Coordinates of C-alpha atoms (C1' of nucleotides) in Angstrom, one line a residue:
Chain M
X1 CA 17.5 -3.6 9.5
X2 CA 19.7 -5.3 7.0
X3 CA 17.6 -4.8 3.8
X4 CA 16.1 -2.6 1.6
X5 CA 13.3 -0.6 1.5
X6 CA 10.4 -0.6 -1.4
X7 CA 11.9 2.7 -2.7
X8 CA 15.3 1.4 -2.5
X9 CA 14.4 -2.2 -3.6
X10 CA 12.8 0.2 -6.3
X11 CA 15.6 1.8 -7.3
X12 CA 17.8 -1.2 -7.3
X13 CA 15.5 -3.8 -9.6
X14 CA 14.3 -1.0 -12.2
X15 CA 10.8 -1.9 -11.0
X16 CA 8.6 1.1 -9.6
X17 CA 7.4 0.4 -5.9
X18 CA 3.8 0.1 -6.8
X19 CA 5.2 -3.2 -9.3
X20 CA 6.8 -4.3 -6.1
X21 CA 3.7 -4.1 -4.4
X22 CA 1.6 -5.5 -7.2
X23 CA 4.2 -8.3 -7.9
X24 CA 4.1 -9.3 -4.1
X25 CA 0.1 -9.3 -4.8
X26 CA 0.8 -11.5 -7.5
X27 CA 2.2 -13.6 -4.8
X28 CA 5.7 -13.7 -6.9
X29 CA 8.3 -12.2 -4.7
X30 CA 7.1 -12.3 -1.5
X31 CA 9.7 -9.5 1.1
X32 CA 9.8 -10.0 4.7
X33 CA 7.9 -7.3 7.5
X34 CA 9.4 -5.1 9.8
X35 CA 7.2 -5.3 13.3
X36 CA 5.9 -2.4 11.7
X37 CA 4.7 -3.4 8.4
X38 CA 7.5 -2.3 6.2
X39 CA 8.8 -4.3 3.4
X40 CA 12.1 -5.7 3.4
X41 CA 13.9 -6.7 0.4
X42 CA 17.2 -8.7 0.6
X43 CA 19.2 -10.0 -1.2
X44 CA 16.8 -13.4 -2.5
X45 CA 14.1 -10.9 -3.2
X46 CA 16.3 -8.6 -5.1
X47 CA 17.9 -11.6 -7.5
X48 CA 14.2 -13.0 -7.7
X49 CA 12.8 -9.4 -8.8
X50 CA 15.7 -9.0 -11.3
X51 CA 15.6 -12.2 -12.8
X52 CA 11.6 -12.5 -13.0
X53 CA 12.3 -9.1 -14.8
X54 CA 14.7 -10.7 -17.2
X55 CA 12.6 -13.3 -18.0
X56 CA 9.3 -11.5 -18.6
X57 CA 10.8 -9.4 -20.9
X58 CA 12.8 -11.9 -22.3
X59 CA 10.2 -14.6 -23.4
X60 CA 7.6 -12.1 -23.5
X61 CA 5.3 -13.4 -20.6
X62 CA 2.8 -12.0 -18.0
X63 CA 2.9 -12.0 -14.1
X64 CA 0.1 -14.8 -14.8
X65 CA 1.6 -16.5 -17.2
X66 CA 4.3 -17.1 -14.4
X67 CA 1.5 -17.6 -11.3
X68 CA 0.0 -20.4 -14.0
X69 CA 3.3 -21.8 -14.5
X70 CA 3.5 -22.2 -10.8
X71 CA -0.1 -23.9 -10.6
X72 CA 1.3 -26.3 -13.2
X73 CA 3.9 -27.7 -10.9
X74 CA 1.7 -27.6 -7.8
X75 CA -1.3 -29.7 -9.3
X76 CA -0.7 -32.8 -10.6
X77 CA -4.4 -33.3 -11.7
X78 CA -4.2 -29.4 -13.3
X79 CA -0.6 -30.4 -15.5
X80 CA -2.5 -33.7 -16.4
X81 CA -5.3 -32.4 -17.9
X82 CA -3.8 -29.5 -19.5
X83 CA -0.9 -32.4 -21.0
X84 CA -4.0 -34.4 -22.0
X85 CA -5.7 -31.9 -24.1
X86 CA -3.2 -30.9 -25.7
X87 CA -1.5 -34.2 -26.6
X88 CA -4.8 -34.8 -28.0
X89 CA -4.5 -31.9 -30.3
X90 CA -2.9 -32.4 -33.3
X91 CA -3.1 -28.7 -34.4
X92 CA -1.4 -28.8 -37.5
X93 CA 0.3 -24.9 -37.3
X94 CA 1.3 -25.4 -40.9
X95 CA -2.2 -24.8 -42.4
X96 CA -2.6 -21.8 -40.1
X97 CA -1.8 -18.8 -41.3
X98 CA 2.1 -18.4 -40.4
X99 CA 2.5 -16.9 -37.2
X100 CA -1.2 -16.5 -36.5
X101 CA -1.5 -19.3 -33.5
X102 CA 1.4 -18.3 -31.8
X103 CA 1.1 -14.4 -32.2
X104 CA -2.4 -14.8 -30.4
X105 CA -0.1 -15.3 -27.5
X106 CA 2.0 -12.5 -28.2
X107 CA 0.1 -10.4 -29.9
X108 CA -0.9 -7.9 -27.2
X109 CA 2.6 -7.5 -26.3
X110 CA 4.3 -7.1 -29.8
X111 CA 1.6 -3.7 -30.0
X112 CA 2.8 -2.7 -26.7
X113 CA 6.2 -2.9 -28.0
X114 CA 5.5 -1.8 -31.6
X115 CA 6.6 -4.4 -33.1
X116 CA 3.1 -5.3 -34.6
X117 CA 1.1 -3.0 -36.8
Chain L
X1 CA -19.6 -33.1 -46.4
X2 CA -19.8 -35.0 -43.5
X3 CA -18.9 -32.7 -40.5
X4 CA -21.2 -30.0 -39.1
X5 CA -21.0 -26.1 -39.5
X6 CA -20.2 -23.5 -37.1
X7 CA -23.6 -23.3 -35.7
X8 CA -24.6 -26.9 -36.3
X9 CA -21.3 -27.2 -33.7
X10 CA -22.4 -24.6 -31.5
X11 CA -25.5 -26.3 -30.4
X12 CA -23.3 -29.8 -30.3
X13 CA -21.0 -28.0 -28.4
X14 CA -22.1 -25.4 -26.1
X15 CA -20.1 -23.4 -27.2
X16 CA -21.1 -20.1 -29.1
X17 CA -20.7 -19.6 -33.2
X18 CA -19.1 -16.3 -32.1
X19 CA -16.3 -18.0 -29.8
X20 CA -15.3 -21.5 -32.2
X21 CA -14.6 -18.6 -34.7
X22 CA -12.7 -16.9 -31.7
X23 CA -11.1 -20.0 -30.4
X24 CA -10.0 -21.1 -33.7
X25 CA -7.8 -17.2 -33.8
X26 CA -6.5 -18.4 -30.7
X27 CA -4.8 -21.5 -32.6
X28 CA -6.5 -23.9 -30.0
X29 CA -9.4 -25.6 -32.5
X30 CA -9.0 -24.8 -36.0
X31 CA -11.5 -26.6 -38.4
X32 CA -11.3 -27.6 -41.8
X33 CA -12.6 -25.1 -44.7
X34 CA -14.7 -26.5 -47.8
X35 CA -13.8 -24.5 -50.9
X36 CA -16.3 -22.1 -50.5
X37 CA -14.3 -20.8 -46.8
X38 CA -17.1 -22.8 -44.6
X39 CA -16.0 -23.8 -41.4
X40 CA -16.3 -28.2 -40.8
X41 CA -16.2 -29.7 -37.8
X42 CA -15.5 -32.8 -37.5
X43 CA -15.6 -35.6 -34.7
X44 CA -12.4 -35.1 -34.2
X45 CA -13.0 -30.9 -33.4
X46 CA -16.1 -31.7 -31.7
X47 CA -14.2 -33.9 -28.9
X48 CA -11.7 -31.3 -28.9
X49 CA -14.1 -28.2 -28.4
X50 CA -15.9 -30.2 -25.3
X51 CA -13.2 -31.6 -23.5
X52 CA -11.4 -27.8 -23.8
X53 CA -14.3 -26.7 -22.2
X54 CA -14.2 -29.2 -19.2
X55 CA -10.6 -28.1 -18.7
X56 CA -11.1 -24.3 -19.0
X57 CA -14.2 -24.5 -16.3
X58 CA -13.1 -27.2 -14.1
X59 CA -9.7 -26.0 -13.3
X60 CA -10.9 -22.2 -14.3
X61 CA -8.4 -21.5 -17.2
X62 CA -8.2 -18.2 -19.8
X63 CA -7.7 -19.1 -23.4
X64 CA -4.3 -17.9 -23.1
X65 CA -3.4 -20.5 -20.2
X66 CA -4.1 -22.9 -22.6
X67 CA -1.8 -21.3 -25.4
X68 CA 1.1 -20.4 -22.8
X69 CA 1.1 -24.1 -22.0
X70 CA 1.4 -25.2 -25.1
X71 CA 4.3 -22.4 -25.5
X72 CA 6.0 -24.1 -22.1
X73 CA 5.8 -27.6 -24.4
X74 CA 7.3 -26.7 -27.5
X75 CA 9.9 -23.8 -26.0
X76 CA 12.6 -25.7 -24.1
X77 CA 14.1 -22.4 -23.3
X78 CA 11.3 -20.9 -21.9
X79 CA 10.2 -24.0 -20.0
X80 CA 13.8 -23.9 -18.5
X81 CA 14.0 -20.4 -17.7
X82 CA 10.4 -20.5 -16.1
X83 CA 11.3 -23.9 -13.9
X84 CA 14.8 -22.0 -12.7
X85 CA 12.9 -19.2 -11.9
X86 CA 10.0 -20.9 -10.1
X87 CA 12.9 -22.9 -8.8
X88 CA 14.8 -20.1 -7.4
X89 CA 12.0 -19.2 -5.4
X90 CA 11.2 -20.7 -2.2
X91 CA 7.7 -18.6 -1.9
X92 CA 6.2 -19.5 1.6
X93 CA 2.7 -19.5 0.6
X94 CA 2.7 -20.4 4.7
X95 CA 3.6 -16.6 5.3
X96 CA 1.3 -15.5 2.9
X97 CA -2.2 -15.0 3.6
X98 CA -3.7 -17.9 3.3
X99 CA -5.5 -18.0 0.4
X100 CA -4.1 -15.1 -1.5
X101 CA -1.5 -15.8 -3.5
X102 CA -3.3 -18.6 -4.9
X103 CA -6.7 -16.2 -5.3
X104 CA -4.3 -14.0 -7.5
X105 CA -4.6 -16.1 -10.1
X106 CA -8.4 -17.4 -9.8
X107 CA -9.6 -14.0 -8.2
X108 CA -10.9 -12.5 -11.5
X109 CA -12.5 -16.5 -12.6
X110 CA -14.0 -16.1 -8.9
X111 CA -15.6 -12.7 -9.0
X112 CA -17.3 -13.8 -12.6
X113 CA -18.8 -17.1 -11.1
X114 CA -19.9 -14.8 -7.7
X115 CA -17.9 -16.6 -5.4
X116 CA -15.4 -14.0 -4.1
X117 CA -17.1 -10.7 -2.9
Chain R
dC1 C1' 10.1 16.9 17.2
dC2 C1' 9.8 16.6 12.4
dA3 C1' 11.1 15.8 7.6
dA4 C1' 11.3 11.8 5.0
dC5 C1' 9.6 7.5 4.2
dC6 C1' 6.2 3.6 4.6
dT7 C1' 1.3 1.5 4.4
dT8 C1' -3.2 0.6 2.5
dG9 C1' -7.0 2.2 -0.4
dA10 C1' -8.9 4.3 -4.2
dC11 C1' -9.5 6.8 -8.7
dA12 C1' -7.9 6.8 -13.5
dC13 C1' -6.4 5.2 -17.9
dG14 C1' -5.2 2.6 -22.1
dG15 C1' -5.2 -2.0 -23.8
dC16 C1' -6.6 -6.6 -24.2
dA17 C1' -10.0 -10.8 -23.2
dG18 C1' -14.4 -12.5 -23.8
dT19 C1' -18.8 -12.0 -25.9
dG20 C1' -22.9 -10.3 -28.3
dA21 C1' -25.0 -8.0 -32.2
dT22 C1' -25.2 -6.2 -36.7
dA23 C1' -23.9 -5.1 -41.5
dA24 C1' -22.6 -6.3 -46.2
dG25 C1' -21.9 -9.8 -49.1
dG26 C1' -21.1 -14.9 -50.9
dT27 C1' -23.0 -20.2 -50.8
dT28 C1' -26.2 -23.8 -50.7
dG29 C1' -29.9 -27.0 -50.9
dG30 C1' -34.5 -28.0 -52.4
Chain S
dC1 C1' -34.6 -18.9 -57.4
dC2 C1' -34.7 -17.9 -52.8
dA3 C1' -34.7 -18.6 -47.8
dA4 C1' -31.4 -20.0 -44.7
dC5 C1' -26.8 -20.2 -43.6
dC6 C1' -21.8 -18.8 -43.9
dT7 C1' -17.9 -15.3 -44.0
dT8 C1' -15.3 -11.3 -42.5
dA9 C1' -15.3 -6.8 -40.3
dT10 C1' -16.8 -3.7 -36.9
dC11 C1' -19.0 -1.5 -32.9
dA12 C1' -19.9 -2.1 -28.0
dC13 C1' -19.6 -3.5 -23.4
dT14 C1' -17.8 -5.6 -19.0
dG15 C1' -13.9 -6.7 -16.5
dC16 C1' -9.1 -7.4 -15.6
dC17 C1' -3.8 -6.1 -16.3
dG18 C1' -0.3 -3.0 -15.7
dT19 C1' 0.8 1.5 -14.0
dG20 C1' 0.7 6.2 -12.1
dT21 C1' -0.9 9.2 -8.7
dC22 C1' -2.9 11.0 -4.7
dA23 C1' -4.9 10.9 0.1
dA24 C1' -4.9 9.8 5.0
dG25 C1' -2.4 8.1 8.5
dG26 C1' 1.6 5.5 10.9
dT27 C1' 7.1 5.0 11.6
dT28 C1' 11.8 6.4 11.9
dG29 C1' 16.2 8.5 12.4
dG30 C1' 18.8 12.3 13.7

DNA sequence: CCAACCTTGACACGGCAGTGATAAGGTTGG
DNA sequence: CCAACCTTATCACTGCCGTGTCAAGGTTGG
C-alpha cells in the first residue's frame, strides 16, 4: 500500500486516530479502503487534515461549522434564505453590548481556551 | 409605546418569552429597551423573529448556523480560508454512504423530530 | 504462527445548546 | 395602591460535541 495508516496518519497530522475517525464521520476527510477495511491516508487526506486543522484553530470554528459551510455551497435555496434573513437584519452591533453578539459564537471556545472568565 | 412586550411577542410569534430573551444573547433579534429596561418589539422584530423561525425549521438550522453565517459575511478571511478549504477537497459524497455525510450534520435535527431511529 | 495493528461498537465525561421553571425585585396601568 | 407584567440570575434537564478508553474480533508482515 502506498499510504498511511490511522495511527500513522495520526501521528503525522497531530490529530488522534479516533478524530480521524470522527472527522471522516463528519464526512470531512474522507481516506480510501484497503479490500480489507483499512483506512488509507495519502497524501490529499494528510494536506486536507492539516489544513482543516489550521483552520479550525485558526478562526476558531467547529467540524459543523465547516459541514454547514459546505451545505451553503451545495444549496442554492439554503444560501438564499440564510442571505435573505440576514440582509434583512439590520442588527445594529453598536447598541449591543461590545463583543456580546459575536462572543455568543465564540464564547464556548474562548472558556475552552481560557481566554474568557 | 407602540411595540409589544416580550410575552405580548411570544404569543405573536411562537416563539417562547424564555428564547427572544435567549435569541436576543445570541445577537440574532435584539429589541429596543424603554427606560425602565423593557424589551419592545416592534414590526420590524416581529417579521424578523417569524421569518428566523421558517429558516431555522425548514432547512433545520442551530442558532449558531445562523451566527457563523453571518461571521462567513462580515470575515473575508475566514470566508476565504473556508472556500479554499472546501475547495481543496474533492469529497466524493458518491463513495460515501449514501446519505451519511450529509446526515452528519442533520442527524441530531433528525433524531429530535423522530425521523432517524 | 503470532505480535502488532486495524475495525466497529459502546461506555464515560465535561461542556455547551436549547428550554422550562422559579426566585427576588423593579415597573406600570387603571 | 396593587395585580399583572417585566428584569436578571440560577437550577435543572435532555441531547449533542469532542475525546479517551476498552472490548471483541479480523488482518498483516516477517
Amino acid at each position: 500500500m502506498d499510504g498511511l495508516t490511522i495511527n500513522e496518519a495520526a501521528q503525522t497530522t497531530g490529530w488522534s486516530a479516533r478524530m480521524l475517525r470522527y472527522v471522516e464521520q463528519a464526512g470531512l476527510v474522507s481516506p480510501e479502503r484497503t479490500g480489507a477495511g483499512y483506512r488509507i491516508y495519502g497524501p490529499g487526506e494528510l494536506q486536507r487534515l492539516a489544513t482543516l486543522k489550521e483552520l479550525l484553530t485558526r478562526h476558531d470554528l467547529s467540524l459543523s461549522d465547516i459541514a454547514f459551510a459546505r451545505r451553503l455551497e451545495q444549496d442554492e435555496r439554503l444560501a438564499a434564505d440564510v442571505q435573505a434573513w440576514l440582509a434583512a437584519t439590520p442588527e445594529r452591533p453598536a447598541e449591543v453590548a461590545p463583543g456580546d453578539w459575536l462572543s455568543f459564537e465564540q464564547l464556548r471556545h474562548q472558556r475552552l481556551l481560557g481566554i474568557a472568565p
